[in-house]
Amino acid sequence: MIHTYDTQIHYSRDMNGETVTCFRLDTKVSTYFFAASDAKFLLHGYYGSRAGQDDLSFLLHLDVYPHTVKSNLREKGVIMGAYGFEYPCHGIGDYREACLMIEDKAGMTTCDFRYVSHEVMKGKPKLSQKDFDVIPATFEGENSCETLKVTLQDSHTDLTLELYYSVFEELDVITRSARLVNGSGNPVTIRRIFSTCVDYDESDFEMITLNGSWGRERVIERYPLRHGKQLVDSICGESSAQSNPFAALVRPGTDEEQGEAYGFNLVYSGNFTIEAQVAQQHKTRLVAGIHDYDFAWVLEPDYDFWAPECVITYSASGLGTMSRNFHDLYRGNLIRSKYVREERPILINNWEATFFDFDTEKLLSIARESAKLGIEMLVMDDGWFGRRENDDSSLGDWKVNEEKLLGGLKYLVDEVNKLGMKFGIWFEPEMVSLDSELFRAHPDWAIQVPGRELTLRRNQFVLDFSRKDVRDYVYGMMTAVLRSANIEYVKWDMNRSLTEVGSALLPARQQREVWHRYVLGVYDLMNRLTTDFPDILLENCSSGGARFDPGMLYFSPQIWTSDNTDAVERLKIQMGTSLCYPPSAMGAHVSVSPSQAVGRATPFATRGDVAMAGTFGYELDVTEMSEEDLAAVPKQIETYKKYRHLVLNGDYYRLSYHMCDAKWNAWEFVAKDRSEALVTVVQVMSRANSPAVMIKPRGLDPEAMYLVEEVGSAFSGETLMNCGLRVDLWGDFVSKRYHLVIV
Ligand code: DGJ
């Protein structure tokens, strides 16, 4: 609910006062409050647990400070460092992180945007700017929202700034974004434009971030704030495996069940920064947005620029609620694929089974065996095009290698379809190999600094997706393949980050735009693909999970979580990912043991149970499996089919996390109507003389009786949640599942 009102504040030190225009955003459990002061600064007042229906203008502290701009202009500089701001501008005395820095026609970088007007609207506007139609963002979908637009003006440059606050009341979510419009008649250069700023009056917070590397994506890190800046960021052109555009500020002691948690997640897939800064007076500022490292954007007259959306959620009941808020928002209001709520096909991907060494017969042998087992789709991974026998060549030459795929692609797909299976295909659209027809014909199509040596990674370069002609050409090749056979799934991979960032088409003064133009170009192509082929299920991927972010989720309901398919490593990766992304979006496959990533041996059943916490599939050679494992597959598939509606649409709870010194890792899916739940427990590190542990399910109906199918007895939800399920496992890496159904 959005409520705006004007009120009069009386200073305590004299009889004067000022009129402020207040903005109050209420969700189920939170209140966000800010106001435009008499001097038209947009001051932040409060964000936290829901306030009563009082006038909250006292939270601006205008009445107690000795200085306000209205009452004491001679101390404006002091004031700027003391107050909270909604969107701080660079250069006017607030030495904390600013959201905006603009270089004007005189080369000056100071800006000062003041409140002009506001408007409340139902739903929320689309993010779209000249030349780029689609910028991913949440939309009014399953959950409704309303939006407050606040317009500000910098009188010196005549630029207009629009701040958008969309309130998803039921989900305790507020999304924020900013749009800069140049109506001035002169070009300006944006040096920094962040998406959000939240100021807190205190600093007793811990910051949670998701960090890692290839094969170890999104591992949870948590550390107390201290004076100075702490941040999570990426400057490699993608959201990256090393960090994720997510951060939470939590109170010390906050755990899964209790305590305050503020979650921030940027709907963006390129360079980003999320910074928490503890400044003087022990106040905390959190800012988030496109990284300003090597960034500049020339905003021509009559052009606009949208800073990507930042999703913010507040939970007064721990990290579990914070995560479920994100999950519900993303499933209901971000992922626009028609498959978001649909049961996805159980797939088998040939990558870890064959790598590049396959042909039609090999793929068909995998498909025949898979069909018998109940697997629903074959995905042909890297190696089907050009002369691609290893990762040295052919990216960009998206023509079927008919020496490898004898009979052609259509023959293969038809044969797979005849087995009752769907067919999916792999692309890496953003890339070009050094050894490729495309690069030989168009060397200038790679992102580059002309005259400098181009840095290779995996023997490949990044195509200049800031260019429409390059995107069009790649799209032409892709669609020719997609139209040539009954292809129902695409895996969109991206296997290197950007270097020598420059574009042959842009003038010198616009070269710093390339990082962001590249990301917008990727979005443009994904938009075209998903619009022109709405029935194709798109799965994103980037060397595993290096681009697992809300920007990608907008286009694809599932993302390959990591190249590390070891079940034990996946526990960490999937739990970290679940902090803000729904399990239904996590591609998770059963692969061989010992794991190709870490050499660890794990039971087949455990690999299955861990993969069932996401979008389930297989990634091994079914023609070479042991009889025992092979025999287990149909049952595993039947089990996933029984529970996949819970993974797709249920509430997710992290019950126990072995990184936090528990020997168990346990999680639970609960149906929205609480009629059933699935609890899975994996013992990671068994200990001698360590009695069975009681795992306490969450989210059940306390009054209802639940049959625990595996135990054969029924207990009340109250007993199960308070006393727990007794779990006794023998050995390392073994797992158990418990299905709880209301009787
Ligand atoms: C990286 C992906 O994460 C893998 O699943 C696989 O598709 C390879 N690329 C293919 O090159």
PDB file of N, CA, C and O in Angstrom, residues 257 324 646 650-653 655 667-680 695-709 713-726 738-743:
ATOM      1  N   GLU A 257      15.034 -18.904  11.018  1.00  0.00           N
ATOM      2  CA  GLU A 257      13.690 -18.774  11.579  1.00  0.00           C
ATOM      3  C   GLU A 257      13.376 -17.411  12.156  1.00  0.00           C
ATOM      4  O   GLU A 257      12.224 -17.045  12.282  1.00  0.00           O
ATOM      5  N   ARG A 324      11.938 -17.220   0.727  1.00  0.00           N
ATOM      6  CA  ARG A 324      10.619 -17.561   0.158  1.00  0.00           C
ATOM      7  C   ARG A 324       9.959 -16.338  -0.498  1.00  0.00           C
ATOM      8  O   ARG A 324       9.244 -16.471  -1.483  1.00  0.00           O
ATOM      9  N   LEU A 646       5.934 -30.155  -5.980  1.00  0.00           N
ATOM     10  CA  LEU A 646       6.362 -29.469  -4.739  1.00  0.00           C
ATOM     11  C   LEU A 646       7.595 -28.602  -5.005  1.00  0.00           C
ATOM     12  O   LEU A 646       7.719 -27.484  -4.503  1.00  0.00           O
ATOM     13  N   GLY A 650       6.085 -25.294  -4.431  1.00  0.00           N
ATOM     14  CA  GLY A 650       5.977 -25.308  -2.969  1.00  0.00           C
ATOM     15  C   GLY A 650       6.846 -24.247  -2.302  1.00  0.00           C
ATOM     16  O   GLY A 650       7.532 -23.461  -2.949  1.00  0.00           O
ATOM     17  N   ASP A 651       6.772 -24.229  -0.970  1.00  0.00           N
ATOM     18  CA  ASP A 651       7.641 -23.366  -0.157  1.00  0.00           C
ATOM     19  C   ASP A 651       8.883 -24.162   0.218  1.00  0.00           C
ATOM     20  O   ASP A 651       8.789 -25.325   0.608  1.00  0.00           O
ATOM     21  N   TYR A 652      10.022 -23.513   0.154  1.00  0.00           N
ATOM     22  CA  TYR A 652      11.303 -24.200   0.406  1.00  0.00           C
ATOM     23  C   TYR A 652      11.861 -23.768   1.768  1.00  0.00           C
ATOM     24  O   TYR A 652      11.887 -22.581   2.088  1.00  0.00           O
ATOM     25  N   TYR A 653      12.305 -24.749   2.531  1.00  0.00           N
ATOM     26  CA  TYR A 653      12.898 -24.472   3.857  1.00  0.00           C
ATOM     27  C   TYR A 653      14.271 -25.119   3.941  1.00  0.00           C
ATOM     28  O   TYR A 653      14.420 -26.301   3.639  1.00  0.00           O
ATOM     29  N   LEU A 655      16.564 -26.661   6.412  1.00  0.00           N
ATOM     30  CA  LEU A 655      16.389 -27.136   7.792  1.00  0.00           C
ATOM     31  C   LEU A 655      17.725 -27.267   8.507  1.00  0.00           C
ATOM     32  O   LEU A 655      17.810 -27.075   9.716  1.00  0.00           O
ATOM     33  N   TRP A 667      16.620 -30.267   3.886  1.00  0.00           N
ATOM     34  CA  TRP A 667      15.745 -29.247   3.322  1.00  0.00           C
ATOM     35  C   TRP A 667      14.354 -29.821   3.153  1.00  0.00           C
ATOM     36  O   TRP A 667      14.146 -31.043   3.243  1.00  0.00           O
ATOM     37  N   GLU A 668      13.417 -28.926   2.885  1.00  0.00           N
ATOM     38  CA  GLU A 668      12.026 -29.362   2.841  1.00  0.00           C
ATOM     39  C   GLU A 668      11.248 -28.529   1.814  1.00  0.00           C
ATOM     40  O   GLU A 668      11.481 -27.334   1.679  1.00  0.00           O
ATOM     41  N   PHE A 669      10.364 -29.192   1.122  1.00  0.00           N
ATOM     42  CA  PHE A 669       9.387 -28.498   0.272  1.00  0.00           C
ATOM     43  C   PHE A 669       8.010 -28.721   0.881  1.00  0.00           C
ATOM     44  O   PHE A 669       7.655 -29.860   1.198  1.00  0.00           O
ATOM     45  N   VAL A 670       7.243 -27.650   1.030  1.00  0.00           N
ATOM     46  CA  VAL A 670       5.901 -27.771   1.595  1.00  0.00           C
ATOM     47  C   VAL A 670       4.896 -27.231   0.586  1.00  0.00           C
ATOM     48  O   VAL A 670       5.094 -26.129   0.045  1.00  0.00           O
ATOM     49  N   ALA A 671       3.824 -27.998   0.358  1.00  0.00           N
ATOM     50  CA  ALA A 671       2.778 -27.512  -0.559  1.00  0.00           C
ATOM     51  C   ALA A 671       2.210 -26.213  -0.010  1.00  0.00           C
ATOM     52  O   ALA A 671       2.109 -26.029   1.206  1.00  0.00           O
ATOM     53  N   LYS A 672       1.810 -25.319  -0.912  1.00  0.00           N
ATOM     54  CA  LYS A 672       1.278 -24.026  -0.465  1.00  0.00           C
ATOM     55  C   LYS A 672       0.070 -24.200   0.454  1.00  0.00           C
ATOM     56  O   LYS A 672      -0.142 -23.395   1.366  1.00  0.00           O
ATOM     57  N   ASP A 673      -0.732 -25.267   0.209  1.00  0.00           N
ATOM     58  CA  ASP A 673      -1.898 -25.474   1.081  1.00  0.00           C
ATOM     59  C   ASP A 673      -1.540 -26.328   2.303  1.00  0.00           C
ATOM     60  O   ASP A 673      -2.412 -26.728   3.058  1.00  0.00           O
ATOM     61  N   ARG A 674      -0.279 -26.627   2.488  1.00  0.00           N
ATOM     62  CA  ARG A 674       0.267 -27.358   3.637  1.00  0.00           C
ATOM     63  C   ARG A 674      -0.235 -28.810   3.711  1.00  0.00           C
ATOM     64  O   ARG A 674      -0.134 -29.458   4.750  1.00  0.00           O
ATOM     65  N   SER A 675      -0.776 -29.311   2.610  1.00  0.00           N
ATOM     66  CA  SER A 675      -1.335 -30.662   2.649  1.00  0.00           C
ATOM     67  C   SER A 675      -0.250 -31.736   2.609  1.00  0.00           C
ATOM     68  O   SER A 675      -0.480 -32.872   2.994  1.00  0.00           O
ATOM     69  N   GLU A 676       0.906 -31.405   2.109  1.00  0.00           N
ATOM     70  CA  GLU A 676       1.990 -32.391   2.082  1.00  0.00           C
ATOM     71  C   GLU A 676       3.332 -31.687   2.109  1.00  0.00           C
ATOM     72  O   GLU A 676       3.442 -30.485   1.811  1.00  0.00           O
ATOM     73  N   ALA A 677       4.349 -32.462   2.471  1.00  0.00           N
ATOM     74  CA  ALA A 677       5.707 -31.921   2.511  1.00  0.00           C
ATOM     75  C   ALA A 677       6.690 -33.032   2.194  1.00  0.00           C
ATOM     76  O   ALA A 677       6.393 -34.220   2.404  1.00  0.00           O
ATOM     77  N   LEU A 678       7.831 -32.630   1.685  1.00  0.00           N
ATOM     78  CA  LEU A 678       8.901 -33.588   1.403  1.00  0.00           C
ATOM     79  C   LEU A 678      10.156 -33.113   2.120  1.00  0.00           C
ATOM     80  O   LEU A 678      10.645 -32.010   1.861  1.00  0.00           O
ATOM     81  N   VAL A 679      10.663 -33.943   3.035  1.00  0.00           N
ATOM     82  CA  VAL A 679      11.874 -33.600   3.772  1.00  0.00           C
ATOM     83  C   VAL A 679      12.994 -34.498   3.254  1.00  0.00           C
ATOM     84  O   VAL A 679      12.815 -35.718   3.146  1.00  0.00           O
ATOM     85  N   THR A 680      14.131 -33.918   2.931  1.00  0.00           N
ATOM     86  CA  THR A 680      15.279 -34.723   2.491  1.00  0.00           C
ATOM     87  C   THR A 680      16.464 -34.421   3.399  1.00  0.00           C
ATOM     88  O   THR A 680      16.736 -33.261   3.715  1.00  0.00           O
ATOM     89  N   ILE A 695      15.208 -33.879  13.159  1.00  0.00           N
ATOM     90  CA  ILE A 695      15.078 -32.835  12.134  1.00  0.00           C
ATOM     91  C   ILE A 695      13.657 -32.278  12.227  1.00  0.00           C
ATOM     92  O   ILE A 695      12.684 -33.035  12.162  1.00  0.00           O
ATOM     93  N   LYS A 696      13.554 -30.979  12.386  1.00  0.00           N
ATOM     94  CA  LYS A 696      12.237 -30.372  12.614  1.00  0.00           C
ATOM     95  C   LYS A 696      11.680 -29.755  11.338  1.00  0.00           C
ATOM     96  O   LYS A 696      12.186 -28.716  10.883  1.00  0.00           O
ATOM     97  N   PRO A 697      10.664 -30.377  10.779  1.00  0.00           N
ATOM     98  CA  PRO A 697      10.057 -29.788   9.585  1.00  0.00           C
ATOM     99  C   PRO A 697       9.431 -28.438   9.927  1.00  0.00           C
ATOM    100  O   PRO A 697       9.153 -28.149  11.090  1.00  0.00           O
ATOM    101  N   ARG A 698       9.225 -27.640   8.928  1.00  0.00           N
ATOM    102  CA  ARG A 698       8.654 -26.311   9.105  1.00  0.00           C
ATOM    103  C   ARG A 698       7.441 -26.151   8.208  1.00  0.00           C
ATOM    104  O   ARG A 698       7.251 -26.902   7.254  1.00  0.00           O
ATOM    105  N   GLY A 699       6.646 -25.138   8.509  1.00  0.00           N
ATOM    106  CA  GLY A 699       5.584 -24.729   7.582  1.00  0.00           C
ATOM    107  C   GLY A 699       4.377 -25.647   7.527  1.00  0.00           C
ATOM    108  O   GLY A 699       3.531 -25.502   6.648  1.00  0.00           O
ATOM    109  N   LEU A 700       4.280 -26.608   8.476  1.00  0.00           N
ATOM    110  CA  LEU A 700       3.130 -27.520   8.452  1.00  0.00           C
ATOM    111  C   LEU A 700       1.941 -26.867   9.146  1.00  0.00           C
ATOM    112  O   LEU A 700       2.084 -25.875   9.870  1.00  0.00           O
ATOM    113  N   ASP A 701       0.786 -27.475   8.976  1.00  0.00           N
ATOM    114  CA  ASP A 701      -0.397 -27.034   9.713  1.00  0.00           C
ATOM    115  C   ASP A 701      -0.334 -27.692  11.091  1.00  0.00           C
ATOM    116  O   ASP A 701      -0.423 -28.916  11.205  1.00  0.00           O
ATOM    117  N   PRO A 702      -0.169 -26.922  12.169  1.00  0.00           N
ATOM    118  CA  PRO A 702       0.020 -27.539  13.493  1.00  0.00           C
ATOM    119  C   PRO A 702      -1.155 -28.409  13.912  1.00  0.00           C
ATOM    120  O   PRO A 702      -0.995 -29.386  14.648  1.00  0.00           O
ATOM    121  N   GLU A 703      -2.327 -28.061  13.440  1.00  0.00           N
ATOM    122  CA  GLU A 703      -3.547 -28.781  13.846  1.00  0.00           C
ATOM    123  C   GLU A 703      -3.725 -30.102  13.098  1.00  0.00           C
ATOM    124  O   GLU A 703      -4.436 -30.979  13.563  1.00  0.00           O
ATOM    125  N   ALA A 704      -3.123 -30.193  11.921  1.00  0.00           N
ATOM    126  CA  ALA A 704      -3.417 -31.347  11.060  1.00  0.00           C
ATOM    127  C   ALA A 704      -2.569 -32.554  11.446  1.00  0.00           C
ATOM    128  O   ALA A 704      -1.500 -32.420  12.040  1.00  0.00           O
ATOM    129  N   MET A 705      -3.081 -33.753  11.089  1.00  0.00           N
ATOM    130  CA  MET A 705      -2.302 -34.982  11.294  1.00  0.00           C
ATOM    131  C   MET A 705      -1.610 -35.329   9.982  1.00  0.00           C
ATOM    132  O   MET A 705      -2.222 -35.335   8.916  1.00  0.00           O
ATOM    133  N   TYR A 706      -0.308 -35.603  10.061  1.00  0.00           N
ATOM    134  CA  TYR A 706       0.463 -35.949   8.865  1.00  0.00           C
ATOM    135  C   TYR A 706       0.950 -37.389   8.961  1.00  0.00           C
ATOM    136  O   TYR A 706       1.574 -37.778   9.963  1.00  0.00           O
ATOM    137  N   LEU A 707       0.674 -38.159   7.941  1.00  0.00           N
ATOM    138  CA  LEU A 707       1.250 -39.497   7.854  1.00  0.00           C
ATOM    139  C   LEU A 707       2.675 -39.346   7.336  1.00  0.00           C
ATOM    140  O   LEU A 707       2.901 -38.735   6.290  1.00  0.00           O
ATOM    141  N   VAL A 708       3.644 -39.866   8.078  1.00  0.00           N
ATOM    142  CA  VAL A 708       5.021 -39.891   7.569  1.00  0.00           C
ATOM    143  C   VAL A 708       5.161 -41.229   6.847  1.00  0.00           C
ATOM    144  O   VAL A 708       5.297 -42.280   7.478  1.00  0.00           O
ATOM    145  N   GLU A 709       5.062 -41.196   5.542  1.00  0.00           N
ATOM    146  CA  GLU A 709       4.930 -42.440   4.773  1.00  0.00           C
ATOM    147  C   GLU A 709       6.033 -43.441   5.070  1.00  0.00           C
ATOM    148  O   GLU A 709       5.783 -44.635   5.226  1.00  0.00           O
ATOM    149  N   SER A 713       3.623 -43.967  10.482  1.00  0.00           N
ATOM    150  CA  SER A 713       2.794 -43.434  11.570  1.00  0.00           C
ATOM    151  C   SER A 713       2.417 -41.989  11.268  1.00  0.00           C
ATOM    152  O   SER A 713       3.118 -41.302  10.516  1.00  0.00           O
ATOM    153  N   ALA A 714       1.357 -41.557  11.932  1.00  0.00           N
ATOM    154  CA  ALA A 714       0.905 -40.174  11.744  1.00  0.00           C
ATOM    155  C   ALA A 714       1.178 -39.361  13.009  1.00  0.00           C
ATOM    156  O   ALA A 714       1.075 -39.874  14.132  1.00  0.00           O
ATOM    157  N   PHE A 715       1.550 -38.112  12.817  1.00  0.00           N
ATOM    158  CA  PHE A 715       1.796 -37.195  13.934  1.00  0.00           C
ATOM    159  C   PHE A 715       1.153 -35.860  13.581  1.00  0.00           C
ATOM    160  O   PHE A 715       0.994 -35.534  12.398  1.00  0.00           O
ATOM    161  N   SER A 716       0.872 -35.097  14.623  1.00  0.00           N
ATOM    162  CA  SER A 716       0.312 -33.772  14.327  1.00  0.00           C
ATOM    163  C   SER A 716       1.430 -32.874  13.781  1.00  0.00           C
ATOM    164  O   SER A 716       2.616 -33.068  14.092  1.00  0.00           O
ATOM    165  N   GLY A 717       1.029 -31.873  13.018  1.00  0.00           N
ATOM    166  CA  GLY A 717       2.005 -30.909  12.518  1.00  0.00           C
ATOM    167  C   GLY A 717       2.745 -30.271  13.688  1.00  0.00           C
ATOM    168  O   GLY A 717       3.948 -30.018  13.619  1.00  0.00           O
ATOM    169  N   GLU A 718       2.022 -30.020  14.764  1.00  0.00           N
ATOM    170  CA  GLU A 718       2.623 -29.390  15.943  1.00  0.00           C
ATOM    171  C   GLU A 718       3.756 -30.254  16.510  1.00  0.00           C
ATOM    172  O   GLU A 718       4.858 -29.781  16.802  1.00  0.00           O
ATOM    173  N   THR A 719       3.486 -31.543  16.644  1.00  0.00           N
ATOM    174  CA  THR A 719       4.501 -32.453  17.182  1.00  0.00           C
ATOM    175  C   THR A 719       5.700 -32.530  16.238  1.00  0.00           C
ATOM    176  O   THR A 719       6.856 -32.463  16.670  1.00  0.00           O
ATOM    177  N   LEU A 720       5.407 -32.663  14.964  1.00  0.00           N
ATOM    178  CA  LEU A 720       6.521 -32.786  14.007  1.00  0.00           C
ATOM    179  C   LEU A 720       7.394 -31.537  14.036  1.00  0.00           C
ATOM    180  O   LEU A 720       8.620 -31.618  14.043  1.00  0.00           O
ATOM    181  N   MET A 721       6.756 -30.366  14.066  1.00  0.00           N
ATOM    182  CA  MET A 721       7.541 -29.127  13.998  1.00  0.00           C
ATOM    183  C   MET A 721       8.279 -28.847  15.307  1.00  0.00           C
ATOM    184  O   MET A 721       9.377 -28.316  15.302  1.00  0.00           O
ATOM    185  N   ASN A 722       7.663 -29.238  16.437  1.00  0.00           N
ATOM    186  CA  ASN A 722       8.305 -28.922  17.718  1.00  0.00           C
ATOM    187  C   ASN A 722       9.265 -30.008  18.189  1.00  0.00           C
ATOM    188  O   ASN A 722      10.294 -29.713  18.794  1.00  0.00           O
ATOM    189  N   CYS A 723       8.904 -31.268  17.958  1.00  0.00           N
ATOM    190  CA  CYS A 723       9.738 -32.360  18.476  1.00  0.00           C
ATOM    191  C   CYS A 723      10.648 -32.932  17.399  1.00  0.00           C
ATOM    192  O   CYS A 723      11.738 -33.406  17.689  1.00  0.00           O
ATOM    193  N   GLY A 724      10.190 -32.912  16.182  1.00  0.00           N
ATOM    194  CA  GLY A 724      11.052 -33.341  15.075  1.00  0.00           C
ATOM    195  C   GLY A 724      10.826 -34.775  14.635  1.00  0.00           C
ATOM    196  O   GLY A 724      10.145 -35.564  15.292  1.00  0.00           O
ATOM    197  N   LEU A 725      11.429 -35.062  13.508  1.00  0.00           N
ATOM    198  CA  LEU A 725      11.431 -36.410  12.924  1.00  0.00           C
ATOM    199  C   LEU A 725      12.752 -37.045  13.314  1.00  0.00           C
ATOM    200  O   LEU A 725      13.799 -36.412  13.150  1.00  0.00           O
ATOM    201  N   ARG A 726      12.719 -38.280  13.806  1.00  0.00           N
ATOM    202  CA  ARG A 726      14.008 -38.877  14.170  1.00  0.00           C
ATOM    203  C   ARG A 726      14.692 -39.416  12.916  1.00  0.00           C
ATOM    204  O   ARG A 726      14.139 -40.237  12.194  1.00  0.00           O
ATOM    205  N   TYR A 738      11.533 -38.122   3.447  1.00  0.00           N
ATOM    206  CA  TYR A 738      10.312 -38.361   4.222  1.00  0.00           C
ATOM    207  C   TYR A 738       9.177 -37.597   3.566  1.00  0.00           C
ATOM    208  O   TYR A 738       9.269 -36.375   3.403  1.00  0.00           O
ATOM    209  N   HIS A 739       8.135 -38.332   3.241  1.00  0.00           N
ATOM    210  CA  HIS A 739       6.976 -37.677   2.633  1.00  0.00           C
ATOM    211  C   HIS A 739       5.881 -37.569   3.688  1.00  0.00           C
ATOM    212  O   HIS A 739       5.443 -38.589   4.251  1.00  0.00           O
ATOM    213  N   LEU A 740       5.462 -36.361   3.972  1.00  0.00           N
ATOM    214  CA  LEU A 740       4.450 -36.103   5.000  1.00  0.00           C
ATOM    215  C   LEU A 740       3.152 -35.712   4.294  1.00  0.00           C
ATOM    216  O   LEU A 740       3.144 -34.754   3.521  1.00  0.00           O
ATOM    217  N   VAL A 741       2.093 -36.470   4.570  1.00  0.00           N
ATOM    218  CA  VAL A 741       0.822 -36.168   3.893  1.00  0.00           C
ATOM    219  C   VAL A 741      -0.290 -36.069   4.931  1.00  0.00           C
ATOM    220  O   VAL A 741      -0.399 -36.920   5.826  1.00  0.00           O
ATOM    221  N   ILE A 742      -1.106 -35.052   4.792  1.00  0.00           N
ATOM    222  CA  ILE A 742      -2.237 -34.892   5.718  1.00  0.00           C
ATOM    223  C   ILE A 742      -3.177 -36.086   5.573  1.00  0.00           C
ATOM    224  O   ILE A 742      -3.493 -36.511   4.463  1.00  0.00           O
ATOM    225  N   VAL A 743      -3.597 -36.626   6.728  1.00  0.00           N
ATOM    226  CA  VAL A 743      -4.546 -37.758   6.648  1.00  0.00           C
ATOM    227  C   VAL A 743      -5.913 -37.308   7.180  1.00  0.00           C
ATOM    228  O   VAL A 743      -6.028 -36.333   7.903  1.00  0.00           O
TER     229      VAL A 743
END
